[in-house]
Amino acid sequence: CGPEDKNNYLNFRFKGGGGSLVQRLTRIEFISRVLTHISFAVTVKGDMLDARMARENEVIIQKRLAMLGYLLARTKLMDITLSEATDMRTLVDDFLDATDR
C-alpha cells in the first residue's frame, strides 16, 4: 500500500472452521458477498475463498484492509451459529451498515 495505485493490492484467503460443512459454506457465502460488495474479485472452491483487490488508491486499500480485520473478528466463530435458513441478505446488510462500507 503506497502512493502509486499500480503497486497497491490486497490478497485474502479464508478456509475451514469448526462448524459443519453447511455452516462453513454459509459463512463463506457471507464473506464472499461482503467482499464482492466492496469490489474484491472473489473465487470460492468448496469451503475456501480467495479474494483480491488491486490497483486502487492508498486510502481505499487502507480502508479495505481495516474492513478485512473487522470481517475476521466478526466471523471467527460465526460458522457455528449459521444454518441454511440464515437470512444472508440481512446478515450482509447489517455488517456493511456497521462498517459504513
PDB file of N, CA and C in Angstrom:
ATOM      1  N   CYS A   1       0.849  -1.173   0.000  1.00  0.00           N
ATOM      2  CA  CYS A   1       0.000   0.000   0.000  1.00  0.00           C
ATOM      3  C   CYS A   1       0.895   1.236   0.000  1.00  0.00           C
ATOM      4  N   GLY A   2       0.730   2.040  -1.043  1.00  0.00           N
ATOM      5  CA  GLY A   2       1.546   3.241  -1.135  1.00  0.00           C
ATOM      6  C   GLY A   2       0.925   4.249  -2.087  1.00  0.00           C
ATOM      7  N   PRO A   3       1.652   5.283  -2.411  1.00  0.00           N
ATOM      8  CA  PRO A   3       1.095   6.363  -3.217  1.00  0.00           C
ATOM      9  C   PRO A   3       0.832   6.003  -4.682  1.00  0.00           C
ATOM     10  N   GLU A   4       1.456   4.956  -5.196  1.00  0.00           N
ATOM     11  CA  GLU A   4       1.243   4.568  -6.596  1.00  0.00           C
ATOM     12  C   GLU A   4       0.188   3.470  -6.684  1.00  0.00           C
ATOM     13  N   ASP A   5      -0.963   3.807  -7.262  1.00  0.00           N
ATOM     14  CA  ASP A   5      -2.085   2.864  -7.358  1.00  0.00           C
ATOM     15  C   ASP A   5      -1.674   1.541  -7.988  1.00  0.00           C
ATOM     16  N   LYS A   6      -0.832   1.595  -9.008  1.00  0.00           N
ATOM     17  CA  LYS A   6      -0.467   0.378  -9.742  1.00  0.00           C
ATOM     18  C   LYS A   6       0.269  -0.644  -8.873  1.00  0.00           C
ATOM     19  N   ASN A   7       0.823  -0.212  -7.752  1.00  0.00           N
ATOM     20  CA  ASN A   7       1.561  -1.115  -6.858  1.00  0.00           C
ATOM     21  C   ASN A   7       0.737  -1.588  -5.660  1.00  0.00           C
ATOM     22  N   ASN A   8      -0.487  -1.143  -5.542  1.00  0.00           N
ATOM     23  CA  ASN A   8      -1.306  -1.464  -4.370  1.00  0.00           C
ATOM     24  C   ASN A   8      -2.171  -2.688  -4.612  1.00  0.00           C
ATOM     25  N   TYR A   9      -2.190  -3.580  -3.625  1.00  0.00           N
ATOM     26  CA  TYR A   9      -3.040  -4.758  -3.746  1.00  0.00           C
ATOM     27  C   TYR A   9      -3.317  -5.359  -2.366  1.00  0.00           C
ATOM     28  N   LEU A  10      -4.380  -6.163  -2.312  1.00  0.00           N
ATOM     29  CA  LEU A  10      -4.706  -6.974  -1.138  1.00  0.00           C
ATOM     30  C   LEU A  10      -5.055  -8.377  -1.633  1.00  0.00           C
ATOM     31  N   ASN A  11      -4.497  -9.376  -0.997  1.00  0.00           N
ATOM     32  CA  ASN A  11      -4.886 -10.767  -1.227  1.00  0.00           C
ATOM     33  C   ASN A  11      -5.411 -11.319   0.087  1.00  0.00           C
ATOM     34  N   PHE A  12      -6.456 -12.114   0.014  1.00  0.00           N
ATOM     35  CA  PHE A  12      -7.093 -12.650   1.220  1.00  0.00           C
ATOM     36  C   PHE A  12      -7.520 -14.081   0.938  1.00  0.00           C
ATOM     37  N   ARG A  13      -7.211 -14.983   1.846  1.00  0.00           N
ATOM     38  CA  ARG A  13      -7.643 -16.382   1.733  1.00  0.00           C
ATOM     39  C   ARG A  13      -8.295 -16.781   3.050  1.00  0.00           C
ATOM     40  N   PHE A  14      -9.404 -17.505   2.937  1.00  0.00           N
ATOM     41  CA  PHE A  14     -10.133 -17.966   4.112  1.00  0.00           C
ATOM     42  C   PHE A  14     -10.555 -19.408   3.867  1.00  0.00           C
ATOM     43  N   LYS A  15     -10.358 -20.286   4.853  1.00  0.00           N
ATOM     44  CA  LYS A  15     -10.725 -21.694   4.695  1.00  0.00           C
ATOM     45  C   LYS A  15     -11.010 -22.316   6.049  1.00  0.00           C
ATOM     46  N   GLY A  16     -11.953 -23.258   6.018  1.00  0.00           N
ATOM     47  CA  GLY A  16     -12.178 -24.107   7.175  1.00  0.00           C
ATOM     48  C   GLY A  16     -13.050 -23.516   8.254  1.00  0.00           C
ATOM     49  N   GLY A  17     -12.966 -24.130   9.426  1.00  0.00           N
ATOM     50  CA  GLY A  17     -13.748 -23.720  10.577  1.00  0.00           C
ATOM     51  C   GLY A  17     -14.165 -24.909  11.406  1.00  0.00           C
ATOM     52  N   GLY A  18     -14.853 -24.634  12.502  1.00  0.00           N
ATOM     53  CA  GLY A  18     -15.247 -25.681  13.426  1.00  0.00           C
ATOM     54  C   GLY A  18     -16.649 -26.209  13.220  1.00  0.00           C
ATOM     55  N   GLY A  19     -17.430 -25.542  12.385  1.00  0.00           N
ATOM     56  CA  GLY A  19     -18.810 -25.959  12.158  1.00  0.00           C
ATOM     57  C   GLY A  19     -18.911 -27.082  11.140  1.00  0.00           C
ATOM     58  N   SER A  20     -20.123 -27.475  10.870  1.00  0.00           N
ATOM     59  CA  SER A  20     -20.374 -28.498   9.850  1.00  0.00           C
ATOM     60  C   SER A  20     -20.058 -27.916   8.474  1.00  0.00           C
ATOM     61  N   LEU A  21     -20.036 -28.766   7.455  1.00  0.00           N
ATOM     62  CA  LEU A  21     -19.763 -28.293   6.102  1.00  0.00           C
ATOM     63  C   LEU A  21     -20.780 -27.239   5.680  1.00  0.00           C
ATOM     64  N   VAL A  22     -22.057 -27.471   5.970  1.00  0.00           N
ATOM     65  CA  VAL A  22     -23.100 -26.497   5.611  1.00  0.00           C
ATOM     66  C   VAL A  22     -22.838 -25.165   6.300  1.00  0.00           C
ATOM     67  N   GLN A  23     -22.474 -25.196   7.564  1.00  0.00           N
ATOM     68  CA  GLN A  23     -22.200 -23.955   8.299  1.00  0.00           C
ATOM     69  C   GLN A  23     -20.978 -23.232   7.731  1.00  0.00           C
ATOM     70  N   ARG A  24     -19.933 -23.985   7.401  1.00  0.00           N
ATOM     71  CA  ARG A  24     -18.733 -23.362   6.822  1.00  0.00           C
ATOM     72  C   ARG A  24     -19.042 -22.744   5.462  1.00  0.00           C
ATOM     73  N   LEU A  25     -19.827 -23.444   4.653  1.00  0.00           N
ATOM     74  CA  LEU A  25     -20.192 -22.918   3.335  1.00  0.00           C
ATOM     75  C   LEU A  25     -21.074 -21.678   3.455  1.00  0.00           C
ATOM     76  N   THR A  26     -21.921 -21.646   4.460  1.00  0.00           N
ATOM     77  CA  THR A  26     -22.762 -20.471   4.681  1.00  0.00           C
ATOM     78  C   THR A  26     -21.903 -19.275   5.079  1.00  0.00           C
ATOM     79  N   ARG A  27     -20.915 -19.506   5.923  1.00  0.00           N
ATOM     80  CA  ARG A  27     -20.007 -18.416   6.306  1.00  0.00           C
ATOM     81  C   ARG A  27     -19.203 -17.944   5.099  1.00  0.00           C
ATOM     82  N   ILE A  28     -18.749 -18.863   4.266  1.00  0.00           N
ATOM     83  CA  ILE A  28     -18.028 -18.493   3.049  1.00  0.00           C
ATOM     84  C   ILE A  28     -18.917 -17.640   2.143  1.00  0.00           C
ATOM     85  N   GLU A  29     -20.188 -17.996   2.049  1.00  0.00           N
ATOM     86  CA  GLU A  29     -21.119 -17.197   1.247  1.00  0.00           C
ATOM     87  C   GLU A  29     -21.232 -15.781   1.799  1.00  0.00           C
ATOM     88  N   PHE A  30     -21.343 -15.658   3.113  1.00  0.00           N
ATOM     89  CA  PHE A  30     -21.405 -14.340   3.747  1.00  0.00           C
ATOM     90  C   PHE A  30     -20.154 -13.518   3.420  1.00  0.00           C
ATOM     91  N   ILE A  31     -18.996 -14.105   3.632  1.00  0.00           N
ATOM     92  CA  ILE A  31     -17.739 -13.393   3.380  1.00  0.00           C
ATOM     93  C   ILE A  31     -17.641 -13.009   1.906  1.00  0.00           C
ATOM     94  N   SER A  32     -18.006 -13.927   1.034  1.00  0.00           N
ATOM     95  CA  SER A  32     -17.970 -13.655  -0.402  1.00  0.00           C
ATOM     96  C   SER A  32     -18.863 -12.479  -0.785  1.00  0.00           C
ATOM     97  N   ARG A  33     -20.064 -12.452  -0.249  1.00  0.00           N
ATOM     98  CA  ARG A  33     -20.984 -11.352  -0.562  1.00  0.00           C
ATOM     99  C   ARG A  33     -20.450 -10.010  -0.068  1.00  0.00           C
ATOM    100  N   VAL A  34     -19.900 -10.005   1.139  1.00  0.00           N
ATOM    101  CA  VAL A  34     -19.352  -8.760   1.684  1.00  0.00           C
ATOM    102  C   VAL A  34     -18.188  -8.280   0.819  1.00  0.00           C
ATOM    103  N   LEU A  35     -17.262  -9.174   0.509  1.00  0.00           N
ATOM    104  CA  LEU A  35     -16.087  -8.771  -0.251  1.00  0.00           C
ATOM    105  C   LEU A  35     -16.430  -8.372  -1.680  1.00  0.00           C
ATOM    106  N   THR A  36     -17.362  -9.069  -2.289  1.00  0.00           N
ATOM    107  CA  THR A  36     -17.797  -8.702  -3.632  1.00  0.00           C
ATOM    108  C   THR A  36     -18.421  -7.316  -3.622  1.00  0.00           C
ATOM    109  N   HIS A  37     -19.196  -7.033  -2.592  1.00  0.00           N
ATOM    110  CA  HIS A  37     -19.851  -5.730  -2.478  1.00  0.00           C
ATOM    111  C   HIS A  37     -18.839  -4.581  -2.399  1.00  0.00           C
ATOM    112  N   ILE A  38     -17.687  -4.848  -1.802  1.00  0.00           N
ATOM    113  CA  ILE A  38     -16.682  -3.790  -1.662  1.00  0.00           C
ATOM    114  C   ILE A  38     -15.571  -3.940  -2.704  1.00  0.00           C
ATOM    115  N   SER A  39     -15.906  -4.539  -3.832  1.00  0.00           N
ATOM    116  CA  SER A  39     -15.063  -4.544  -5.043  1.00  0.00           C
ATOM    117  C   SER A  39     -13.876  -5.493  -5.046  1.00  0.00           C
ATOM    118  N   PHE A  40     -13.904  -6.526  -4.223  1.00  0.00           N
ATOM    119  CA  PHE A  40     -12.897  -7.575  -4.338  1.00  0.00           C
ATOM    120  C   PHE A  40     -13.317  -8.529  -5.455  1.00  0.00           C
ATOM    121  N   ALA A  41     -12.344  -9.093  -6.147  1.00  0.00           N
ATOM    122  CA  ALA A  41     -12.588 -10.211  -7.056  1.00  0.00           C
ATOM    123  C   ALA A  41     -12.514 -11.469  -6.194  1.00  0.00           C
ATOM    124  N   VAL A  42     -13.586 -12.254  -6.163  1.00  0.00           N
ATOM    125  CA  VAL A  42     -13.691 -13.383  -5.240  1.00  0.00           C
ATOM    126  C   VAL A  42     -13.838 -14.687  -6.010  1.00  0.00           C
ATOM    127  N   THR A  43     -13.099 -15.710  -5.557  1.00  0.00           N
ATOM    128  CA  THR A  43     -13.218 -17.063  -6.081  1.00  0.00           C
ATOM    129  C   THR A  43     -13.465 -17.997  -4.905  1.00  0.00           C
ATOM    130  N   VAL A  44     -14.462 -18.869  -5.046  1.00  0.00           N
ATOM    131  CA  VAL A  44     -14.780 -19.823  -3.985  1.00  0.00           C
ATOM    132  C   VAL A  44     -14.653 -21.237  -4.553  1.00  0.00           C
ATOM    133  N   LYS A  45     -13.947 -22.089  -3.809  1.00  0.00           N
ATOM    134  CA  LYS A  45     -13.847 -23.516  -4.142  1.00  0.00           C
ATOM    135  C   LYS A  45     -14.124 -24.284  -2.865  1.00  0.00           C
ATOM    136  N   GLY A  46     -15.305 -24.882  -2.780  1.00  0.00           N
ATOM    137  CA  GLY A  46     -15.682 -25.592  -1.559  1.00  0.00           C
ATOM    138  C   GLY A  46     -15.755 -24.621  -0.402  1.00  0.00           C
ATOM    139  N   ASP A  47     -15.028 -24.927   0.681  1.00  0.00           N
ATOM    140  CA  ASP A  47     -15.057 -24.030   1.839  1.00  0.00           C
ATOM    141  C   ASP A  47     -13.824 -23.128   1.887  1.00  0.00           C
ATOM    142  N   MET A  48     -13.217 -22.891   0.705  1.00  0.00           N
ATOM    143  CA  MET A  48     -12.076 -21.987   0.622  1.00  0.00           C
ATOM    144  C   MET A  48     -12.419 -20.793  -0.266  1.00  0.00           C
ATOM    145  N   LEU A  49     -12.054 -19.619   0.211  1.00  0.00           N
ATOM    146  CA  LEU A  49     -12.308 -18.384  -0.514  1.00  0.00           C
ATOM    147  C   LEU A  49     -10.988 -17.666  -0.752  1.00  0.00           C
ATOM    148  N   ASP A  50     -10.790 -17.221  -1.979  1.00  0.00           N
ATOM    149  CA  ASP A  50      -9.671 -16.348  -2.324  1.00  0.00           C
ATOM    150  C   ASP A  50     -10.255 -15.036  -2.823  1.00  0.00           C
ATOM    151  N   ALA A  51      -9.702 -13.930  -2.366  1.00  0.00           N
ATOM    152  CA  ALA A  51     -10.178 -12.616  -2.797  1.00  0.00           C
ATOM    153  C   ALA A  51      -8.977 -11.731  -3.089  1.00  0.00           C
ATOM    154  N   ARG A  52      -9.161 -10.856  -4.071  1.00  0.00           N
ATOM    155  CA  ARG A  52      -8.072  -9.963  -4.470  1.00  0.00           C
ATOM    156  C   ARG A  52      -8.627  -8.596  -4.866  1.00  0.00           C
ATOM    157  N   MET A  53      -7.888  -7.598  -4.494  1.00  0.00           N
ATOM    158  CA  MET A  53      -8.169  -6.229  -4.916  1.00  0.00           C
ATOM    159  C   MET A  53      -6.819  -5.646  -5.327  1.00  0.00           C
ATOM    160  N   ALA A  54      -6.791  -4.984  -6.484  1.00  0.00           N
ATOM    161  CA  ALA A  54      -5.519  -4.435  -6.961  1.00  0.00           C
ATOM    162  C   ALA A  54      -5.735  -3.100  -7.651  1.00  0.00           C
ATOM    163  N   ARG A  55      -4.640  -2.338  -7.691  1.00  0.00           N
ATOM    164  CA  ARG A  55      -4.595  -1.060  -8.417  1.00  0.00           C
ATOM    165  C   ARG A  55      -5.617  -0.043  -7.923  1.00  0.00           C
ATOM    166  N   GLU A  56      -5.762   0.027  -6.619  1.00  0.00           N
ATOM    167  CA  GLU A  56      -6.637   1.031  -6.001  1.00  0.00           C
ATOM    168  C   GLU A  56      -5.761   2.055  -5.297  1.00  0.00           C
ATOM    169  N   ASN A  57      -6.352   3.196  -4.995  1.00  0.00           N
ATOM    170  CA  ASN A  57      -5.551   4.212  -4.307  1.00  0.00           C
ATOM    171  C   ASN A  57      -5.297   3.807  -2.857  1.00  0.00           C
ATOM    172  N   GLU A  58      -4.307   4.458  -2.296  1.00  0.00           N
ATOM    173  CA  GLU A  58      -3.817   4.125  -0.957  1.00  0.00           C
ATOM    174  C   GLU A  58      -4.913   4.165   0.108  1.00  0.00           C
ATOM    175  N   VAL A  59      -5.765   5.169   0.067  1.00  0.00           N
ATOM    176  CA  VAL A  59      -6.825   5.322   1.070  1.00  0.00           C
ATOM    177  C   VAL A  59      -7.813   4.153   0.983  1.00  0.00           C
ATOM    178  N   ILE A  60      -8.201   3.782  -0.216  1.00  0.00           N
ATOM    179  CA  ILE A  60      -9.133   2.661  -0.394  1.00  0.00           C
ATOM    180  C   ILE A  60      -8.508   1.370   0.126  1.00  0.00           C
ATOM    181  N   ILE A  61      -7.266   1.110  -0.219  1.00  0.00           N
ATOM    182  CA  ILE A  61      -6.582  -0.105   0.244  1.00  0.00           C
ATOM    183  C   ILE A  61      -6.526  -0.134   1.765  1.00  0.00           C
ATOM    184  N   GLN A  62      -6.209   0.983   2.390  1.00  0.00           N
ATOM    185  CA  GLN A  62      -6.151   1.033   3.854  1.00  0.00           C
ATOM    186  C   GLN A  62      -7.522   0.748   4.464  1.00  0.00           C
ATOM    187  N   LYS A  63      -8.581   1.328   3.894  1.00  0.00           N
ATOM    188  CA  LYS A  63      -9.928   1.096   4.405  1.00  0.00           C
ATOM    189  C   LYS A  63     -10.332  -0.362   4.234  1.00  0.00           C
ATOM    190  N   ARG A  64     -10.000  -0.946   3.103  1.00  0.00           N
ATOM    191  CA  ARG A  64     -10.354  -2.355   2.859  1.00  0.00           C
ATOM    192  C   ARG A  64      -9.566  -3.286   3.770  1.00  0.00           C
ATOM    193  N   LEU A  65      -8.331  -2.951   4.053  1.00  0.00           N
ATOM    194  CA  LEU A  65      -7.533  -3.741   4.978  1.00  0.00           C
ATOM    195  C   LEU A  65      -8.137  -3.707   6.380  1.00  0.00           C
ATOM    196  N   ALA A  66      -8.567  -2.534   6.814  1.00  0.00           N
ATOM    197  CA  ALA A  66      -9.228  -2.417   8.119  1.00  0.00           C
ATOM    198  C   ALA A  66     -10.525  -3.219   8.123  1.00  0.00           C
ATOM    199  N   MET A  67     -11.259  -3.177   7.014  1.00  0.00           N
ATOM    200  CA  MET A  67     -12.502  -3.934   6.936  1.00  0.00           C
ATOM    201  C   MET A  67     -12.237  -5.440   6.986  1.00  0.00           C
ATOM    202  N   LEU A  68     -11.159  -5.900   6.372  1.00  0.00           N
ATOM    203  CA  LEU A  68     -10.801  -7.322   6.457  1.00  0.00           C
ATOM    204  C   LEU A  68     -10.552  -7.730   7.911  1.00  0.00           C
ATOM    205  N   GLY A  69      -9.888  -6.867   8.665  1.00  0.00           N
ATOM    206  CA  GLY A  69      -9.670  -7.157  10.085  1.00  0.00           C
ATOM    207  C   GLY A  69     -10.977  -7.272  10.837  1.00  0.00           C
ATOM    208  N   TYR A  70     -11.881  -6.359  10.574  1.00  0.00           N
ATOM    209  CA  TYR A  70     -13.190  -6.394  11.220  1.00  0.00           C
ATOM    210  C   TYR A  70     -13.973  -7.628  10.783  1.00  0.00           C
ATOM    211  N   LEU A  71     -13.893  -7.963   9.516  1.00  0.00           N
ATOM    212  CA  LEU A  71     -14.577  -9.139   8.993  1.00  0.00           C
ATOM    213  C   LEU A  71     -14.069 -10.413   9.671  1.00  0.00           C
ATOM    214  N   LEU A  72     -12.765 -10.513   9.833  1.00  0.00           N
ATOM    215  CA  LEU A  72     -12.201 -11.684  10.519  1.00  0.00           C
ATOM    216  C   LEU A  72     -12.663 -11.762  11.972  1.00  0.00           C
ATOM    217  N   ALA A  73     -12.697 -10.616  12.630  1.00  0.00           N
ATOM    218  CA  ALA A  73     -13.150 -10.601  14.023  1.00  0.00           C
ATOM    219  C   ALA A  73     -14.614 -11.017  14.133  1.00  0.00           C
ATOM    220  N   ARG A  74     -15.444 -10.527  13.234  1.00  0.00           N
ATOM    221  CA  ARG A  74     -16.880 -10.825  13.278  1.00  0.00           C
ATOM    222  C   ARG A  74     -17.219 -12.247  12.868  1.00  0.00           C
ATOM    223  N   THR A  75     -16.366 -12.876  12.060  1.00  0.00           N
ATOM    224  CA  THR A  75     -16.697 -14.198  11.532  1.00  0.00           C
ATOM    225  C   THR A  75     -15.952 -15.332  12.216  1.00  0.00           C
ATOM    226  N   LYS A  76     -15.156 -15.033  13.227  1.00  0.00           N
ATOM    227  CA  LYS A  76     -14.307 -16.049  13.857  1.00  0.00           C
ATOM    228  C   LYS A  76     -15.086 -17.311  14.237  1.00  0.00           C
ATOM    229  N   LEU A  77     -16.164 -17.178  14.939  1.00  0.00           N
ATOM    230  CA  LEU A  77     -16.963 -18.335  15.349  1.00  0.00           C
ATOM    231  C   LEU A  77     -18.347 -18.333  14.701  1.00  0.00           C
ATOM    232  N   MET A  78     -18.506 -17.525  13.681  1.00  0.00           N
ATOM    233  CA  MET A  78     -19.805 -17.364  13.035  1.00  0.00           C
ATOM    234  C   MET A  78     -20.360 -18.666  12.468  1.00  0.00           C
ATOM    235  N   ASP A  79     -19.482 -19.523  11.932  1.00  0.00           N
ATOM    236  CA  ASP A  79     -19.975 -20.736  11.285  1.00  0.00           C
ATOM    237  C   ASP A  79     -20.779 -21.619  12.239  1.00  0.00           C
ATOM    238  N   ILE A  80     -20.452 -21.598  13.496  1.00  0.00           N
ATOM    239  CA  ILE A  80     -21.134 -22.446  14.471  1.00  0.00           C
ATOM    240  C   ILE A  80     -22.589 -22.025  14.670  1.00  0.00           C
ATOM    241  N   THR A  81     -22.889 -20.755  14.431  1.00  0.00           N
ATOM    242  CA  THR A  81     -24.243 -20.243  14.658  1.00  0.00           C
ATOM    243  C   THR A  81     -25.097 -20.198  13.390  1.00  0.00           C
ATOM    244  N   LEU A  82     -24.514 -20.504  12.234  1.00  0.00           N
ATOM    245  CA  LEU A  82     -25.231 -20.373  10.971  1.00  0.00           C
ATOM    246  C   LEU A  82     -25.957 -21.656  10.577  1.00  0.00           C
ATOM    247  N   SER A  83     -26.985 -21.485   9.767  1.00  0.00           N
ATOM    248  CA  SER A  83     -27.696 -22.621   9.185  1.00  0.00           C
ATOM    249  C   SER A  83     -28.134 -22.241   7.783  1.00  0.00           C
ATOM    250  N   GLU A  84     -28.680 -23.202   7.047  1.00  0.00           N
ATOM    251  CA  GLU A  84     -29.175 -22.922   5.698  1.00  0.00           C
ATOM    252  C   GLU A  84     -30.308 -21.903   5.728  1.00  0.00           C
ATOM    253  N   ALA A  85     -30.979 -21.768   6.859  1.00  0.00           N
ATOM    254  CA  ALA A  85     -32.115 -20.853   6.976  1.00  0.00           C
ATOM    255  C   ALA A  85     -31.691 -19.421   7.301  1.00  0.00           C
ATOM    256  N   THR A  86     -30.390 -19.186   7.438  1.00  0.00           N
ATOM    257  CA  THR A  86     -29.892 -17.853   7.762  1.00  0.00           C
ATOM    258  C   THR A  86     -30.295 -16.858   6.679  1.00  0.00           C
ATOM    259  N   ASP A  87     -30.809 -15.716   7.090  1.00  0.00           N
ATOM    260  CA  ASP A  87     -31.169 -14.661   6.150  1.00  0.00           C
ATOM    261  C   ASP A  87     -29.889 -13.921   5.758  1.00  0.00           C
ATOM    262  N   MET A  88     -29.292 -14.375   4.677  1.00  0.00           N
ATOM    263  CA  MET A  88     -27.990 -13.875   4.269  1.00  0.00           C
ATOM    264  C   MET A  88     -28.022 -12.393   3.924  1.00  0.00           C
ATOM    265  N   ARG A  89     -29.051 -11.947   3.252  1.00  0.00           N
ATOM    266  CA  ARG A  89     -29.126 -10.537   2.859  1.00  0.00           C
ATOM    267  C   ARG A  89     -29.098  -9.630   4.093  1.00  0.00           C
ATOM    268  N   THR A  90     -29.875  -9.962   5.104  1.00  0.00           N
ATOM    269  CA  THR A  90     -29.909  -9.159   6.327  1.00  0.00           C
ATOM    270  C   THR A  90     -28.560  -9.196   7.034  1.00  0.00           C
ATOM    271  N   LEU A  91     -27.944 -10.361   7.085  1.00  0.00           N
ATOM    272  CA  LEU A  91     -26.642 -10.510   7.730  1.00  0.00           C
ATOM    273  C   LEU A  91     -25.593  -9.635   7.037  1.00  0.00           C
ATOM    274  N   VAL A  92     -25.567  -9.664   5.719  1.00  0.00           N
ATOM    275  CA  VAL A  92     -24.607  -8.853   4.952  1.00  0.00           C
ATOM    276  C   VAL A  92     -24.913  -7.372   5.125  1.00  0.00           C
ATOM    277  N   ASP A  93     -26.176  -6.995   4.978  1.00  0.00           N
ATOM    278  CA  ASP A  93     -26.554  -5.581   5.123  1.00  0.00           C
ATOM    279  C   ASP A  93     -26.206  -5.041   6.509  1.00  0.00           C
ATOM    280  N   ASP A  94     -26.458  -5.827   7.548  1.00  0.00           N
ATOM    281  CA  ASP A  94     -26.124  -5.391   8.905  1.00  0.00           C
ATOM    282  C   ASP A  94     -24.621  -5.185   9.062  1.00  0.00           C
ATOM    283  N   PHE A  95     -23.838  -6.094   8.506  1.00  0.00           N
ATOM    284  CA  PHE A  95     -22.384  -5.967   8.585  1.00  0.00           C
ATOM    285  C   PHE A  95     -21.919  -4.708   7.864  1.00  0.00           C
ATOM    286  N   LEU A  96     -22.401  -4.520   6.642  1.00  0.00           N
ATOM    287  CA  LEU A  96     -21.985  -3.359   5.851  1.00  0.00           C
ATOM    288  C   LEU A  96     -22.433  -2.046   6.493  1.00  0.00           C
ATOM    289  N   ASP A  97     -23.613  -2.029   7.082  1.00  0.00           N
ATOM    290  CA  ASP A  97     -24.078  -0.827   7.778  1.00  0.00           C
ATOM    291  C   ASP A  97     -23.184  -0.503   8.973  1.00  0.00           C
ATOM    292  N   ALA A  98     -22.720  -1.546   9.665  1.00  0.00           N
ATOM    293  CA  ALA A  98     -21.873  -1.333  10.839  1.00  0.00           C
ATOM    294  C   ALA A  98     -20.480  -0.829  10.460  1.00  0.00           C
ATOM    295  N   THR A  99     -20.058  -1.088   9.227  1.00  0.00           N
ATOM    296  CA  THR A  99     -18.718  -0.680   8.805  1.00  0.00           C
ATOM    297  C   THR A  99     -18.726   0.580   7.952  1.00  0.00           C
ATOM    298  N   ASP A 100     -19.904   1.093   7.673  1.00  0.00           N
ATOM    299  CA  ASP A 100     -20.046   2.286   6.822  1.00  0.00           C
ATOM    300  C   ASP A 100     -19.414   2.104   5.455  1.00  0.00           C
ATOM    301  N   ARG A 101     -19.374   0.877   5.028  1.00  0.00           N
ATOM    302  CA  ARG A 101     -18.884   0.492   3.691  1.00  0.00           C
ATOM    303  C   ARG A 101     -17.599   1.168   3.396  1.00  0.00           C
TER     304      ARG A 101
END
